[in-house]
Amino acid sequence: MLILGGLLALAVGWYAGGRLSRFEGAGLRLLLLPVLALALQRAAALFSPEPYSIWGWTLLPASYLLLFAFLWFNRHLRKTALLMGLGSLCNLAVIAVNGWRMPVARSALAVLSPEGAASLLAGRVPMYCAAGGSTRLLFLGDIFYCPIPFFQGFASVGDILLALGLFFGLMAVMNPERLPRWLKAG
C-alpha cells in the first residue's frame, strides 16, 4: 500500500509540475530514521516464527520509536505527521495486542495460494497470523483487499493512513506548481 501511495504521489506530482529536486524546500530532517525503522522490521521478519516473539517485542517497538522520532522532527509537515502518526499507532496497537503479529482477515485465505493459506494458518508467516476468535482489534488488522495488479494483497487502516501520509509528504517535497495549496502542503 505504501508503494502504491508513493507511486501515485510521484505521478500526480510530476504531472502537476513538481520535482524531487525541490527536496530541500520541504525541510525534511533525519530521513535516515524511517529507513532504519523499515530495516528493523525486515530484520524481525527474517527470524523464524518460534523465536519471533522475542524479537517482536524488541525490534518492532524500536522500529516504531524511530518512525515516531522522524515524525516528531518533521511535524511542520502537519498532514504527513498526523496521517503517518495515526497509521503507525493503528498498526502498532493491533500488532501489540496480537502477540506482535498483524492479524489477516479470514477472507484472505480465499485469495491466497493453497500453500500461502496453509502457511498463514500454521503460523509460519513471520509478523502475520490468521484472524481467529481470540483476535483483538481486527478492524485495525489487514482486512482490506487491494485487487490492483502488482499491488495485490491485504492492507489495514493503518497502512492506508500511512500511504496517505506518504502521499502528502511527497507532495510537500515535490511542491507541484499546478495543484491547490491544500493538496501540496505536507
Tab-separated table of C-alpha atoms in Angstrom:
chain	number	residue	atom	x	y	z
A	1	MET	CA	0.000	0.000	0.000
A	2	LEU	CA	2.875	2.366	0.775
A	3	ILE	CA	4.446	1.720	-2.603
A	4	LEU	CA	1.131	2.421	-4.306
A	5	GLY	CA	0.724	5.688	-2.359
A	6	GLY	CA	4.276	6.698	-3.218
A	7	LEU	CA	3.898	5.937	-6.917
A	8	LEU	CA	0.579	7.780	-7.065
A	9	ALA	CA	2.146	10.818	-5.386
A	10	LEU	CA	5.078	10.785	-7.803
A	11	ALA	CA	2.748	10.550	-10.811
A	12	VAL	CA	0.461	13.343	-9.589
A	13	GLY	CA	3.420	15.464	-8.535
A	14	TRP	CA	5.258	15.162	-11.844
A	15	TYR	CA	2.075	15.692	-13.848
A	16	ALA	CA	1.373	18.890	-11.905
A	17	GLY	CA	4.885	20.264	-12.397
A	18	GLY	CA	6.520	19.013	-9.214
A	19	ARG	CA	10.130	17.894	-8.971
A	20	LEU	CA	12.002	15.760	-6.468
A	21	SER	CA	14.871	18.228	-6.799
A	22	ARG	CA	12.830	20.602	-4.607
A	23	PHE	CA	13.592	18.321	-1.664
A	24	GLU	CA	15.342	20.953	0.433
A	25	GLY	CA	12.320	23.256	0.373
A	26	ALA	CA	10.263	20.762	2.378
A	27	GLY	CA	12.658	20.911	5.316
A	28	LEU	CA	12.717	17.145	5.900
A	29	ARG	CA	15.001	16.163	8.741
A	30	LEU	CA	16.517	12.841	9.780
A	31	LEU	CA	15.359	10.952	6.687
A	32	LEU	CA	17.509	8.012	7.718
A	33	LEU	CA	15.179	7.218	10.657
A	34	PRO	CA	12.301	5.689	8.637
A	35	VAL	CA	14.862	3.762	6.573
A	36	LEU	CA	16.306	2.310	9.776
A	37	ALA	CA	12.778	1.603	11.053
A	38	LEU	CA	11.999	-0.385	7.920
A	39	ALA	CA	15.321	-2.233	8.213
A	40	LEU	CA	14.458	-3.247	11.793
A	41	GLN	CA	11.063	-4.533	10.674
A	42	ARG	CA	12.667	-6.530	7.859
A	43	ALA	CA	15.228	-7.922	10.334
A	44	ALA	CA	12.389	-9.066	12.604
A	45	ALA	CA	10.761	-10.824	9.630
A	46	LEU	CA	13.937	-12.825	8.964
A	47	PHE	CA	13.602	-14.758	12.184
A	48	SER	CA	11.543	-17.920	12.234
A	49	PRO	CA	8.117	-17.798	13.919
A	50	GLU	CA	9.301	-19.694	17.014
A	51	PRO	CA	11.796	-17.121	18.342
A	52	TYR	CA	9.940	-14.266	16.693
A	53	SER	CA	8.110	-13.246	19.859
A	54	ILE	CA	11.451	-12.417	21.474
A	55	TRP	CA	12.381	-10.225	18.530
A	56	GLY	CA	8.866	-8.907	18.050
A	57	TRP	CA	8.746	-7.107	21.358
A	58	THR	CA	12.224	-5.644	20.863
A	59	LEU	CA	12.753	-4.894	17.172
A	60	LEU	CA	9.220	-3.827	16.272
A	61	PRO	CA	8.782	-1.288	19.099
A	62	ALA	CA	12.259	0.045	18.315
A	63	SER	CA	11.269	0.490	14.672
A	64	TYR	CA	8.112	2.366	15.665
A	65	LEU	CA	10.144	4.538	18.036
A	66	LEU	CA	12.400	5.532	15.129
A	67	LEU	CA	9.379	6.307	12.959
A	68	PHE	CA	7.731	8.406	15.677
A	69	ALA	CA	11.005	10.292	16.196
A	70	PHE	CA	11.122	11.047	12.461
A	71	LEU	CA	7.533	12.296	12.541
A	72	TRP	CA	8.241	14.439	15.607
A	73	PHE	CA	11.223	16.122	13.951
A	74	ASN	CA	9.133	16.713	10.811
A	75	ARG	CA	5.906	17.796	12.488
A	76	HIS	CA	5.991	21.010	10.452
A	77	LEU	CA	4.563	18.794	7.672
A	78	ARG	CA	1.290	18.562	9.559
A	79	LYS	CA	-0.733	16.281	7.283
A	80	THR	CA	2.183	13.916	6.827
A	81	ALA	CA	2.966	13.727	10.537
A	82	LEU	CA	-0.682	13.367	11.540
A	83	LEU	CA	-1.629	10.709	8.980
A	84	MET	CA	1.572	8.701	9.329
A	85	GLY	CA	1.452	9.005	13.113
A	86	LEU	CA	-2.145	7.768	13.265
A	87	GLY	CA	-1.375	4.965	10.807
A	88	SER	CA	1.629	3.881	12.828
A	89	LEU	CA	-0.372	3.957	16.063
A	90	CYS	CA	-3.131	1.849	14.490
A	91	ASN	CA	-0.650	-0.745	13.231
A	92	LEU	CA	1.342	-0.774	16.479
A	93	ALA	CA	-1.827	-1.230	18.562
A	94	VAL	CA	-3.181	-4.185	16.593
A	95	ILE	CA	0.225	-5.851	16.371
A	96	ALA	CA	0.992	-5.380	20.067
A	97	VAL	CA	-2.294	-6.870	21.301
A	98	ASN	CA	-1.990	-9.880	18.971
A	99	GLY	CA	1.405	-11.212	20.038
A	100	TRP	CA	3.420	-8.855	17.803
A	101	ARG	CA	1.769	-10.210	14.665
A	102	MET	CA	-0.589	-8.487	12.241
A	103	PRO	CA	-3.881	-10.392	12.033
A	104	VAL	CA	-5.054	-11.114	8.496
A	105	ALA	CA	-8.777	-11.447	7.779
A	106	ARG	CA	-10.102	-14.924	7.039
A	107	SER	CA	-11.280	-13.618	3.650
A	108	ALA	CA	-7.591	-13.555	2.682
A	109	LEU	CA	-7.500	-17.342	2.670
A	110	ALA	CA	-9.716	-17.429	-0.421
A	111	VAL	CA	-7.325	-15.103	-2.272
A	112	LEU	CA	-4.060	-16.719	-1.182
A	113	SER	CA	-2.490	-19.696	-2.861
A	114	PRO	CA	-3.143	-23.027	-1.084
A	115	GLU	CA	0.467	-23.010	0.155
A	116	GLY	CA	0.185	-19.417	1.379
A	117	ALA	CA	-3.087	-20.105	3.176
A	118	ALA	CA	-1.643	-23.216	4.827
A	119	SER	CA	1.457	-21.288	5.958
A	120	LEU	CA	-0.648	-18.465	7.383
A	121	LEU	CA	-2.950	-20.892	9.237
A	122	ALA	CA	0.048	-22.792	10.594
A	123	GLY	CA	1.680	-19.591	11.867
A	124	ARG	CA	4.707	-19.917	9.603
A	125	VAL	CA	4.475	-16.413	8.133
A	126	PRO	CA	6.641	-14.094	10.248
A	127	MET	CA	4.871	-10.996	11.565
A	128	TYR	CA	1.403	-12.228	10.443
A	129	CYS	CA	-1.299	-14.528	11.771
A	130	ALA	CA	-4.724	-15.635	10.573
A	131	ALA	CA	-7.513	-13.887	12.445
A	132	GLY	CA	-9.480	-16.084	14.777
A	133	GLY	CA	-11.814	-15.954	17.721
A	134	SER	CA	-9.169	-14.585	20.071
A	135	THR	CA	-8.016	-11.858	17.668
A	136	ARG	CA	-8.292	-8.402	19.155
A	137	LEU	CA	-8.803	-5.135	17.248
A	138	LEU	CA	-9.343	-6.988	13.970
A	139	PHE	CA	-10.862	-3.841	12.444
A	140	LEU	CA	-7.284	-2.456	12.541
A	141	GLY	CA	-5.791	-5.611	11.006
A	142	ASP	CA	-5.212	-6.495	7.366
A	143	ILE	CA	-8.846	-6.552	6.257
A	144	PHE	CA	-8.937	-4.535	3.012
A	145	TYR	CA	-8.128	-6.284	-0.240
A	146	CYS	CA	-6.285	-4.401	-2.982
A	147	PRO	CA	-7.001	-6.068	-6.361
A	148	ILE	CA	-4.645	-3.838	-8.382
A	149	PRO	CA	-2.120	-5.984	-10.308
A	150	PHE	CA	1.403	-5.917	-8.824
A	151	PHE	CA	-0.074	-4.489	-5.585
A	152	GLN	CA	-2.467	-7.307	-4.766
A	153	GLY	CA	-2.728	-8.065	-1.121
A	154	PHE	CA	-4.355	-7.015	2.096
A	155	ALA	CA	-3.951	-3.737	3.915
A	156	SER	CA	-5.009	-2.285	7.237
A	157	VAL	CA	-6.493	1.053	8.225
A	158	GLY	CA	-3.001	1.958	9.420
A	159	ASP	CA	-1.489	1.063	6.037
A	160	ILE	CA	-3.997	3.310	4.270
A	161	LEU	CA	-3.251	6.202	6.640
A	162	LEU	CA	0.494	5.661	6.148
A	163	ALA	CA	0.050	5.722	2.369
A	164	LEU	CA	-1.940	8.965	2.595
A	165	GLY	CA	0.735	10.475	4.814
A	166	LEU	CA	3.421	9.441	2.334
A	167	PHE	CA	1.361	10.969	-0.486
A	168	PHE	CA	1.176	14.344	1.271
A	169	GLY	CA	4.829	14.136	2.274
A	170	LEU	CA	5.895	13.614	-1.325
A	171	MET	CA	3.607	16.449	-2.431
A	172	ALA	CA	5.409	18.732	0.036
A	173	VAL	CA	8.792	17.547	-1.237
A	174	MET	CA	7.903	17.913	-4.929
A	175	ASN	CA	5.952	21.189	-4.492
A	176	PRO	CA	3.916	20.856	-7.710
A	177	GLU	CA	3.046	24.179	-9.288
A	178	ARG	CA	-0.364	23.277	-10.697
A	179	LEU	CA	-2.058	21.928	-7.564
A	180	PRO	CA	-4.047	23.789	-4.906
A	181	ARG	CA	-2.094	24.689	-1.779
A	182	TRP	CA	-4.150	22.339	0.469
A	183	LEU	CA	-3.147	19.366	-1.694
A	184	LYS	CA	0.549	20.082	-1.953
A	185	ALA	CA	1.052	21.183	1.663
A	186	GLY	CA	2.512	18.281	3.562
